[in-house]
Short mmCIF file of C-alpha atoms in Angstrom, two decimals:
data_model
loop_
_atom_site.label_atom_id
_atom_site.label_comp_id
_atom_site.label_asym_id
_atom_site.label_seq_id
_atom_site.Cartn_x
_atom_site.Cartn_y
_atom_site.Cartn_z
CA UNK L 1 5.19 13.93 -10.27
CA UNK L 2 4.77 17.64 -9.68
CA UNK L 3 6.50 19.75 -12.35
CA UNK L 4 8.10 23.06 -11.40
CA UNK L 5 6.16 26.05 -12.66
CA UNK L 6 8.48 29.04 -12.70
CA UNK L 7 8.28 32.45 -14.31
CA UNK L 8 10.94 35.10 -13.95
CA UNK L 9 8.78 38.05 -15.08
CA UNK L 10 5.08 38.85 -15.65
CA UNK L 11 3.53 37.37 -18.77
CA UNK L 12 2.05 40.64 -20.09
CA UNK L 13 3.14 44.05 -18.87
CA UNK L 14 -0.02 45.90 -19.82
CA UNK L 15 -3.39 46.25 -18.03
CA UNK L 16 -3.76 44.93 -14.48
CA UNK L 17 -6.19 42.26 -15.74
CA UNK L 18 -3.20 40.21 -16.87
CA UNK L 19 -1.64 40.24 -13.44
CA UNK L 20 -4.96 39.08 -12.02
CA UNK L 21 -5.03 36.29 -14.57
CA UNK L 22 -1.66 35.12 -13.32
CA UNK L 23 -2.67 35.19 -9.68
CA UNK L 24 -6.39 34.38 -9.32
CA UNK L 25 -8.07 35.92 -6.29
CA UNK L 26 -8.80 32.57 -4.69
CA UNK L 27 -8.17 28.90 -5.37
CA UNK L 28 -11.84 27.96 -5.62
CA UNK L 29 -12.37 30.20 -8.66
CA UNK L 30 -8.91 29.65 -10.15
CA UNK L 31 -9.98 27.51 -13.09
CA UNK L 32 -13.07 29.55 -14.00
CA UNK L 33 -11.74 33.10 -13.45
CA UNK L 34 -8.15 32.35 -14.48
CA UNK L 35 -9.02 30.65 -17.76
CA UNK L 36 -11.50 33.40 -18.70
CA UNK L 37 -8.82 36.03 -18.16
CA UNK L 38 -6.20 34.11 -20.10
CA UNK L 39 -8.60 33.80 -23.02
CA UNK L 40 -9.33 37.54 -22.93
CA UNK L 41 -5.60 38.23 -22.78
CA UNK L 42 -5.00 35.98 -25.79
CA UNK L 43 -7.66 37.88 -27.76
CA UNK L 44 -5.86 41.18 -27.06
CA UNK L 45 -2.53 39.66 -28.13
CA UNK L 46 -4.00 38.46 -31.40
CA UNK L 47 -5.45 41.94 -32.02
CA UNK L 48 -2.12 43.57 -31.19
CA UNK L 49 -0.31 41.36 -33.71
CA UNK L 50 -2.39 43.03 -36.43
CA UNK L 51 -0.83 46.39 -35.52
CA UNK L 52 2.56 47.43 -36.73
CA UNK L 53 3.58 49.60 -33.79
CA UNK L 54 4.27 46.72 -31.36
CA UNK L 55 7.25 44.37 -31.44
CA UNK L 56 5.86 41.15 -32.97
CA UNK L 57 8.57 38.99 -31.35
CA UNK L 58 7.57 40.18 -27.91
CA UNK L 59 3.90 39.60 -28.70
CA UNK L 60 4.54 36.03 -29.89
CA UNK L 61 6.43 35.42 -26.67
CA UNK L 62 3.45 36.69 -24.67
CA UNK L 63 1.04 34.68 -26.82
CA UNK L 64 3.03 31.54 -26.12
CA UNK L 65 3.08 32.21 -22.40
CA UNK L 66 -0.70 32.70 -22.35
CA UNK L 67 -1.19 29.49 -24.33
CA UNK L 68 0.95 27.73 -21.72
CA UNK L 69 -1.43 28.94 -19.03
CA UNK L 70 -4.34 27.60 -21.08
CA UNK L 71 -2.49 24.27 -21.40
CA UNK L 72 -2.43 24.58 -25.20
CA UNK L 73 1.19 23.58 -25.31
CA UNK L 74 1.61 22.73 -29.01
CA UNK L 75 0.31 26.17 -30.01
CA UNK L 76 2.55 27.69 -27.34
CA UNK L 77 5.64 26.04 -28.84
CA UNK L 78 4.68 27.34 -32.29
CA UNK L 79 4.36 30.88 -30.88
CA UNK L 80 7.78 30.68 -29.21
CA UNK L 81 9.29 29.43 -32.50
CA UNK L 82 7.83 32.43 -34.29
CA UNK L 83 9.31 34.76 -31.66
CA UNK L 84 12.74 33.16 -32.10
CA UNK L 85 12.52 33.35 -35.89
CA UNK L 86 11.95 37.07 -35.48
CA UNK L 87 15.15 37.24 -33.43
CA UNK L 88 13.36 37.97 -30.15
CA UNK L 89 15.07 36.44 -27.13
CA UNK L 90 16.13 39.16 -24.72
CA UNK L 91 16.82 36.72 -21.90
CA UNK L 92 16.29 33.04 -21.04
CA UNK L 93 12.63 33.49 -20.10
CA UNK L 94 11.33 32.63 -23.57
CA UNK L 95 13.43 29.45 -23.56
CA UNK L 96 12.13 28.58 -20.11
CA UNK L 97 8.55 28.95 -21.34
CA UNK L 98 9.32 26.78 -24.35
CA UNK L 99 10.95 24.11 -22.16
CA UNK L 100 7.88 24.14 -19.91
CA UNK L 101 5.58 23.56 -22.92
CA UNK L 102 7.77 20.82 -24.41
CA UNK L 103 7.87 18.95 -21.08
CA UNK L 104 4.10 19.01 -20.92
CA UNK L 105 4.01 17.65 -24.47
CA UNK L 106 6.46 14.93 -23.36
CA UNK L 107 8.78 16.04 -26.15
CA UNK L 108 11.74 15.29 -23.92
CA UNK L 109 14.56 15.23 -26.48
CA UNK L 110 13.49 18.59 -27.91
CA UNK L 111 13.16 19.96 -24.38
CA UNK L 112 16.74 18.85 -23.61
CA UNK L 113 17.99 20.56 -26.77
CA UNK L 114 16.21 23.76 -25.73
CA UNK L 115 17.85 23.54 -22.29
CA UNK L 116 21.27 23.39 -23.98
CA UNK L 117 20.38 26.40 -26.13
CA UNK L 118 19.29 28.35 -23.04
CA UNK L 119 22.52 27.56 -21.18
CA UNK L 120 24.67 29.36 -23.81
CA UNK L 121 22.72 32.61 -23.50
CA UNK L 122 24.55 35.57 -21.93
CA UNK L 123 22.66 35.33 -18.62
CA UNK L 124 21.01 31.89 -18.34
CA UNK L 125 18.88 30.98 -15.35
CA UNK L 126 21.22 28.07 -14.66
CA UNK L 127 19.70 26.64 -11.50
CA UNK L 128 16.25 26.43 -13.09
CA UNK L 129 17.53 25.00 -16.37
CA UNK L 130 19.65 22.29 -14.74
CA UNK L 131 16.66 21.45 -12.57
CA UNK L 132 14.50 21.02 -15.69
CA UNK L 133 17.18 18.86 -17.29
CA UNK L 134 17.04 16.64 -14.22
CA UNK L 135 13.26 16.49 -14.41
CA UNK L 136 13.30 15.56 -18.11
CA UNK L 137 15.89 12.82 -17.59
CA UNK L 138 13.87 11.44 -14.65
CA UNK L 139 10.78 11.32 -16.88
CA UNK L 140 12.84 9.24 -19.31
CA UNK L 141 13.86 6.88 -16.51
CA UNK L 142 17.50 8.04 -16.66
CA UNK L 143 17.80 8.43 -12.90
CA UNK L 144 21.59 8.48 -12.53
CA UNK L 145 21.87 11.25 -15.13
CA UNK L 146 18.95 13.10 -13.54
CA UNK L 147 20.66 12.97 -10.15
CA UNK L 148 23.77 14.59 -11.61
CA UNK L 149 21.70 17.45 -13.05
CA UNK L 150 19.84 18.04 -9.78
CA UNK L 151 23.14 18.04 -7.88
CA UNK L 152 24.46 20.62 -10.33
CA UNK L 153 21.25 22.67 -10.05
CA UNK L 154 21.46 23.12 -6.26
CA UNK L 155 24.92 24.66 -6.64
CA UNK L 156 23.20 27.79 -7.96
CA UNK L 157 21.29 30.18 -5.77
CA UNK L 158 17.72 29.85 -6.96
CA UNK L 159 14.20 30.35 -5.73
CA UNK L 160 13.55 26.83 -6.97
CA UNK L 161 15.98 25.00 -4.69
CA UNK L 162 13.17 23.55 -2.57
CA UNK L 163 11.57 22.04 -5.69
CA UNK L 164 14.96 20.75 -6.88
CA UNK L 165 15.70 19.02 -3.57
CA UNK L 166 12.21 17.50 -3.67
CA UNK L 167 12.74 16.13 -7.17
CA UNK L 168 16.24 14.97 -6.22
CA UNK L 169 14.67 12.99 -3.38
CA UNK L 170 12.22 11.44 -5.83
CA UNK L 171 15.09 10.27 -8.05
CA UNK L 172 16.98 8.84 -5.07
CA UNK L 173 13.81 6.96 -4.18
CA UNK L 174 13.75 5.46 -7.65
CA UNK L 175 17.35 4.38 -7.15
CA UNK L 176 16.33 2.77 -3.81
CA UNK L 177 18.69 5.07 -1.91
CA UNK L 178 16.03 5.75 0.68
CA UNK L 179 18.11 7.31 3.46
CA UNK L 180 19.61 9.81 1.03
CA UNK L 181 16.15 10.50 -0.38
CA UNK L 182 14.89 11.40 3.10
CA UNK L 183 17.77 13.84 3.58
CA UNK L 184 16.92 15.52 0.27
CA UNK L 185 13.21 15.76 1.11
CA UNK L 186 14.06 17.19 4.52
CA UNK L 187 16.20 19.84 2.83
CA UNK L 188 13.27 20.77 0.58
CA UNK L 189 10.99 21.15 3.60
CA UNK L 190 13.62 23.16 5.50
CA UNK L 191 13.77 25.55 2.54
CA UNK L 192 10.05 26.12 2.95
CA UNK L 193 8.94 23.92 0.06
CA UNK L 194 6.22 22.24 2.11
CA UNK L 195 4.16 20.87 -0.72
CA UNK L 196 1.80 17.96 -0.33
CA UNK L 197 3.66 15.87 -2.91
CA UNK L 198 6.91 16.19 -0.93
CA UNK L 199 5.22 14.91 2.22
CA UNK L 200 3.65 12.16 0.14
CA UNK L 201 7.06 11.07 -1.15
CA UNK L 202 8.47 11.20 2.39
CA UNK L 203 5.65 8.90 3.51
CA UNK L 204 6.34 6.43 0.70
CA UNK L 205 10.05 6.42 1.52
CA UNK L 206 9.44 5.79 5.21
CA UNK L 207 7.00 3.03 4.29
CA UNK L 208 9.74 1.27 2.33
CA UNK L 209 12.00 1.60 5.37
CA UNK L 210 9.18 0.15 7.54
CA UNK L 211 9.17 3.28 9.70
CA UNK L 212 5.41 3.24 9.91
CA UNK L 213 4.73 5.80 12.65
CA UNK L 214 6.84 8.44 10.91
CA UNK L 215 5.36 7.51 7.55
CA UNK L 216 1.86 7.92 8.96
CA UNK L 217 2.65 11.47 10.04
CA UNK L 218 4.05 12.32 6.60
CA UNK L 219 0.96 10.99 4.81
CA UNK L 220 -1.26 12.98 7.16
CA UNK L 221 0.67 16.16 6.28
CA UNK L 222 0.24 15.39 2.57
CA UNK L 223 -3.50 14.79 2.92
CA UNK L 224 -3.91 17.92 5.06
CA UNK L 225 -2.51 19.88 2.11
CA UNK L 226 -5.02 18.29 -0.22
CA UNK L 227 -2.51 16.02 -1.94
CA UNK L 228 -4.20 12.72 -2.83
CA UNK L 229 -2.55 11.85 -6.18
CA UNK L 230 -5.80 10.37 -7.40
CA UNK L 231 -6.19 8.30 -4.24
CA UNK L 232 -2.66 6.84 -4.25
CA UNK L 233 -1.70 8.64 -1.03
CA UNK L 234 -4.94 7.54 0.67
CA UNK L 235 -4.17 3.96 -0.38
CA UNK L 236 -0.61 4.10 0.98
CA UNK L 237 -1.88 5.80 4.14
CA UNK L 238 -4.25 2.87 4.56
CA UNK L 239 -1.42 0.40 4.00
CA UNK L 240 0.61 2.13 6.72
CA UNK L 241 -2.35 1.92 9.11
CA UNK L 242 -2.69 -1.76 8.21
CA UNK L 243 0.97 -2.31 9.08
CA UNK L 244 0.23 -0.73 12.47
CA UNK L 245 -2.83 -3.02 12.79
CA UNK L 246 -5.19 -0.04 12.90
CA UNK L 247 -7.71 -1.77 10.67
CA UNK L 248 -10.83 0.45 11.09
CA UNK L 249 -8.85 3.54 10.07
CA UNK L 250 -7.13 1.61 7.28
CA UNK L 251 -10.51 0.59 5.89
CA UNK L 252 -11.64 4.23 5.86
CA UNK L 253 -8.49 5.20 3.96
CA UNK L 254 -9.04 2.49 1.33
CA UNK L 255 -12.66 3.60 0.91
CA UNK L 256 -11.47 7.20 0.46
CA UNK L 257 -8.95 6.11 -2.18
CA UNK L 258 -11.68 4.28 -4.10
CA UNK L 259 -14.04 7.26 -3.82
CA UNK L 260 -11.32 9.37 -5.47
CA UNK L 261 -11.31 7.01 -8.40
CA UNK L 262 -8.19 5.02 -7.55
CA UNK L 263 -8.92 1.74 -9.28
CA UNK L 264 -5.70 1.38 -11.21
CA UNK L 265 -4.48 -1.55 -9.15
CA UNK L 266 -6.15 -4.63 -7.74
CA UNK L 267 -3.98 -4.35 -4.62
CA UNK L 268 -6.21 -1.79 -2.99
CA UNK L 269 -9.08 -4.32 -3.03
CA UNK L 270 -6.80 -7.04 -1.64
CA UNK L 271 -5.65 -4.76 1.18
CA UNK L 272 -9.24 -3.76 1.86
CA UNK L 273 -10.14 -7.46 2.13
CA UNK L 274 -7.22 -8.00 4.52
CA UNK L 275 -8.54 -5.24 6.78
CA UNK L 276 -12.09 -6.60 6.59
CA UNK L 277 -10.91 -10.11 7.51
CA UNK L 278 -9.16 -8.70 10.56
CA UNK L 279 -12.38 -6.88 11.47
CA UNK L 280 -14.25 -10.22 11.11
CA UNK L 281 -16.32 -8.79 8.25
CA UNK L 282 -15.83 -11.89 6.13
CA UNK L 283 -18.64 -11.49 3.59
CA UNK L 284 -17.50 -7.94 2.85
CA UNK L 285 -13.94 -9.24 2.50
CA UNK L 286 -15.12 -11.73 -0.13
CA UNK L 287 -16.85 -8.90 -2.03
CA UNK L 288 -13.61 -6.89 -2.04
CA UNK L 289 -11.66 -9.90 -3.31
CA UNK L 290 -14.18 -10.42 -6.11
CA UNK L 291 -13.40 -6.83 -7.18
CA UNK L 292 -9.69 -7.63 -7.03
CA UNK L 293 -10.07 -10.69 -9.26
CA UNK L 294 -12.20 -8.71 -11.71
CA UNK L 295 -9.30 -6.22 -11.92
CA UNK L 296 -6.90 -8.96 -12.94
CA UNK L 297 -5.57 -10.11 -9.58
CA UNK L 298 -3.41 -13.25 -9.75
CA UNK L 299 -2.04 -13.06 -6.22
CA UNK L 300 -1.62 -16.16 -4.08
CA UNK L 301 -2.08 -14.01 -0.99
CA UNK L 302 -5.47 -12.83 -2.25
CA UNK L 303 -6.63 -16.45 -2.64
CA UNK L 304 -5.31 -17.23 0.84
CA UNK L 305 -7.39 -14.32 2.20
CA UNK L 306 -10.37 -15.69 0.33
CA UNK L 307 -9.88 -19.14 1.83
CA UNK L 308 -9.51 -17.64 5.30
CA UNK L 309 -12.80 -15.76 4.91
CA UNK L 310 -14.54 -18.93 3.70
CA UNK L 311 -13.26 -20.90 6.71
CA UNK L 312 -14.67 -18.31 9.08
CA UNK L 313 -17.99 -18.51 7.26
CA UNK L 314 -17.82 -22.34 7.62
CA UNK L 315 -17.72 -22.74 3.84
CA UNK L 316 -14.96 -25.33 3.98
CA UNK L 317 -15.24 -26.75 0.45
CA UNK L 318 -14.98 -23.23 -0.98
CA UNK L 319 -12.01 -22.58 1.29
CA UNK L 320 -10.26 -25.66 -0.10
CA UNK L 321 -10.69 -24.40 -3.66
CA UNK L 322 -9.24 -21.02 -2.69
CA UNK L 323 -6.22 -22.60 -1.00
CA UNK L 324 -5.61 -24.77 -4.08
CA UNK L 325 -5.53 -21.58 -6.17
CA UNK L 326 -3.06 -20.00 -3.74
CA UNK L 327 -0.73 -22.99 -3.95
CA UNK L 328 -1.03 -23.06 -7.74
CA UNK L 329 0.20 -19.44 -7.81
CA UNK L 330 3.23 -20.40 -5.70
CA UNK L 331 2.20 -18.24 -2.75
CA UNK L 332 5.40 -17.78 -0.78
CA UNK L 333 3.78 -18.44 2.62
CA UNK L 334 2.83 -21.97 1.56
CA UNK L 335 3.10 -23.26 5.13
CA UNK L 336 0.22 -21.05 6.18
CA UNK L 337 -1.84 -22.21 3.19
CA UNK L 338 -1.20 -25.89 3.92
CA UNK L 339 -2.11 -25.32 7.55
CA UNK L 340 -5.44 -23.66 6.75
CA UNK L 341 -6.09 -26.25 4.07
CA UNK L 342 -5.55 -28.97 6.67
CA UNK L 343 -7.99 -27.27 9.01
CA UNK L 344 -10.66 -27.16 6.28
CA UNK L 345 -10.08 -30.87 5.57
CA UNK L 346 -10.49 -31.63 9.30
CA UNK L 347 -13.86 -29.90 9.25
CA UNK L 348 -14.82 -31.97 6.21
CA UNK L 349 -13.68 -35.13 8.10
CA UNK L 350 -11.07 -35.92 5.45
CA UNK L 351 -8.48 -36.85 8.05
CA UNK L 352 -5.83 -38.56 5.91
CA UNK L 353 -5.66 -35.54 3.59
CA UNK L 354 -5.66 -33.21 6.58
CA UNK L 355 -2.71 -35.08 8.10
CA UNK L 356 -0.79 -34.78 4.82
CA UNK L 357 -1.51 -31.04 4.69
CA UNK L 358 -0.30 -30.50 8.27
CA UNK L 359 2.90 -32.43 7.55
CA UNK L 360 3.52 -30.24 4.49
CA UNK L 361 2.90 -27.14 6.58
CA UNK L 362 5.33 -28.24 9.30
CA UNK L 363 8.08 -28.57 6.70
CA UNK L 364 7.93 -24.83 5.98
CA UNK L 365 6.06 -23.00 8.74
CA UNK L 366 8.00 -23.00 12.00
CA UNK L 367 6.20 -19.91 13.34
CA UNK L 368 2.87 -21.74 13.67
CA UNK L 369 4.23 -25.14 14.64
CA UNK L 370 2.34 -25.28 17.95
CA UNK L 371 -1.04 -24.91 16.26
CA UNK L 372 -0.03 -27.31 13.47
CA UNK L 373 1.11 -30.05 15.85
CA UNK L 374 -2.08 -29.68 17.86
CA UNK L 375 -4.27 -30.07 14.75
CA UNK L 376 -2.09 -32.90 13.49
CA UNK L 377 -2.64 -34.68 16.81
CA UNK L 378 -6.39 -34.26 16.43
CA UNK L 379 -6.30 -35.79 12.94
CA UNK L 380 -4.27 -38.73 14.27
CA UNK L 381 -6.77 -39.22 17.10
CA UNK L 382 -9.57 -39.42 14.52
CA UNK L 383 -7.51 -41.98 12.58
CA UNK L 384 -7.05 -43.98 15.84
CA UNK L 385 -3.27 -43.58 15.65
CA UNK L 386 -3.11 -42.69 19.32
CA UNK L 387 0.59 -43.07 20.07
CA UNK L 388 1.48 -40.79 17.16
CA UNK L 389 -1.21 -38.38 18.33
CA UNK L 390 0.38 -38.23 21.80
CA UNK L 391 3.74 -37.37 20.23
CA UNK L 392 2.13 -34.56 18.23
CA UNK L 393 0.37 -33.14 21.32
CA UNK L 394 3.64 -33.17 23.25
CA UNK L 395 5.33 -31.27 20.42
CA UNK L 396 2.47 -28.74 20.43
CA UNK L 397 3.03 -28.06 24.14
CA UNK L 398 6.80 -27.78 23.68
CA UNK L 399 6.24 -25.27 20.84
CA UNK L 400 4.20 -23.07 23.21
CA UNK L 401 0.73 -23.65 21.81
CA UNK L 402 -1.52 -21.43 23.89
CA UNK L 403 -4.72 -23.54 24.03
CA UNK L 404 -3.19 -26.01 26.44
CA UNK L 405 -6.49 -27.06 27.98
CA UNK L 406 -7.69 -28.34 24.58
CA UNK L 407 -4.39 -30.22 24.07
CA UNK L 408 -4.64 -31.92 27.47
CA UNK L 409 -8.22 -32.92 26.71
CA UNK L 410 -7.14 -34.51 23.42
CA UNK L 411 -4.20 -36.17 25.16
CA UNK L 412 -6.60 -37.68 27.66
CA UNK L 413 -8.72 -39.06 24.82
CA UNK L 414 -5.68 -40.76 23.25
CA UNK L 415 -4.51 -42.14 26.60
CA UNK L 416 -7.95 -43.68 27.31
CA UNK L 417 -7.78 -45.52 24.02
CA UNK L 418 -4.42 -47.09 24.88
CA UNK L 419 -5.70 -47.76 28.43
CA UNK L 420 -3.23 -45.48 30.21
CA UNK L 421 -5.88 -44.45 32.71
CA UNK L 422 -3.72 -42.78 35.35
CA UNK L 423 -2.05 -40.62 32.72
CA UNK L 424 -5.44 -39.90 31.17
CA UNK L 425 -6.78 -38.76 34.55
CA UNK L 426 -3.83 -36.38 34.96
CA UNK L 427 -4.45 -34.99 31.48
CA UNK L 428 -8.17 -34.35 32.12
CA UNK L 429 -7.48 -32.70 35.47
CA UNK L 430 -4.90 -30.45 33.77
CA UNK L 431 -7.48 -29.55 31.11
CA UNK L 432 -10.02 -28.57 33.79
CA UNK L 433 -7.44 -26.60 35.77
CA UNK L 434 -6.54 -24.63 32.64
CA UNK L 435 -10.19 -23.78 32.01
CA UNK L 436 -10.82 -25.94 28.93
CA UNK L 437 -14.17 -24.73 27.65
CA UNK L 438 -15.65 -28.15 26.88
CA UNK L 439 -16.05 -28.95 30.56
CA UNK L 440 -19.04 -31.30 30.21
CA UNK L 441 -17.16 -33.62 27.85
CA UNK L 442 -14.02 -33.45 30.03
CA UNK L 443 -15.90 -34.40 33.23
CA UNK L 444 -17.62 -37.21 31.31
CA UNK L 445 -14.23 -38.58 30.17
CA UNK L 446 -12.84 -38.15 33.69
CA UNK L 447 -15.77 -40.17 35.07
CA UNK L 448 -15.03 -42.95 32.58
CA UNK L 449 -11.36 -43.05 33.62
CA UNK L 450 -12.17 -43.10 37.33
CA UNK L 451 -14.61 -45.99 36.78
CA UNK L 452 -11.85 -47.96 35.04
CA UNK L 453 -9.60 -47.22 38.03
CA UNK L 454 -12.31 -48.64 40.32
CA UNK L 455 -12.78 -45.22 41.98
CA UNK L 456 -16.57 -45.38 41.68
CA UNK L 457 -17.62 -42.64 44.10
CA UNK L 458 -15.37 -40.10 42.37
CA UNK L 459 -16.60 -41.41 39.03
CA UNK L 460 -20.24 -40.86 40.02
CA UNK L 461 -19.45 -37.35 41.26
CA UNK L 462 -17.71 -36.46 37.98
CA UNK L 463 -20.64 -37.91 36.03
CA UNK L 464 -23.14 -35.73 37.97
CA UNK L 465 -21.13 -32.63 37.12
CA UNK L 466 -20.97 -33.67 33.44
CA UNK L 467 -24.77 -34.08 33.31
CA UNK L 468 -25.26 -30.76 35.07
CA UNK L 469 -23.20 -29.25 32.25
CA UNK L 470 -25.36 -31.01 29.64
CA UNK L 471 -23.08 -33.93 28.75
CA UNK L 472 -24.68 -37.39 28.65
CA UNK L 473 -22.14 -39.36 26.60
#
């Protein structure tokens, strides 16, 4: 979370070198040039403290401010304490500097006490101080209290109102009050506080509201401003692209997140695997999932993705093991797991187990019922339970299963075996009309039916076509 950095007056009102230290000439040299100048400034302050002609309290204040810039916060706090012991506190600026240092030291209770001390000064910078109180309370996870302080802070005219509205939006996000959070972020942006982290938070909020197109735009604005948050924004950008089924771009975003060192969560590897599966890059998906498991992943969905990749690589026994892991982790989409498990068992010719898996899937997975009934029918055909198979195929068609030609072909096979030749002929003709890809087998079965119906010329013609297509069964 971005902390407000606010100064109400220059750190050191002496040579121009100190002003340059505060505002480096360009961002690329900020760390090198800025830190060198701060160190030089600190040397002069230390020298000045040896002289008696300069107000020591003021010098300790300046020393503390310079130490803040050098991120030596504990020494900065000590310097501010020395200034206060000498009775030097002309305005709230010294307290603000001390609060800033204490926040960076995560000394939140002491920082809150200092805020209270600053508020009783003759002319406190109230908007800034209440904003810092809100920030401190948010860091402690006290979001309701933080919200009250931010609401109080925006009542004061302050140059920091954009920052305050941004932080207020962050707190509202934490409280899952997403619509209000968006309003607060929008206010920050309207006030000209167009920081990358604000756009990043807007993107995260919109993602939670499943407003993916808007979220995508917000993440792009954050990234354009160089805000990556250690790869977190790239990761969430990728997740948004995944939700929009833009898998090649999502994969690039996940790779970027990893290149920035974002390895704090196994989820990025799982999401990468999901994108790779959708791009039919199954071996690469398995590599990504291996990374996820090495990072402590115990997700049922990850094991389902692993099983899915194995199925597409025709590694059915491995797929079964993965699906067993998914079910053992109580993966919520168990219907999908049972369905894929049944498919793997079909390929391994373990038809009784496949049938049981499809039945389990149908108890929970209504969305894929057409596919499940079709595969169930196939298992029943292999078990020579033809009447039950016909019922399953009929249910597949009623559920809108798209591969109707395949279903009619399987129906025809069942009908032959119960000697319903006229119905079988109708089924095979429907399969051919619908463009069923296994035409050689279908013409061969049609020839067999026609022969049993004593229609020998038509049977011979169908047989010739079957042989032309390479079928000799």
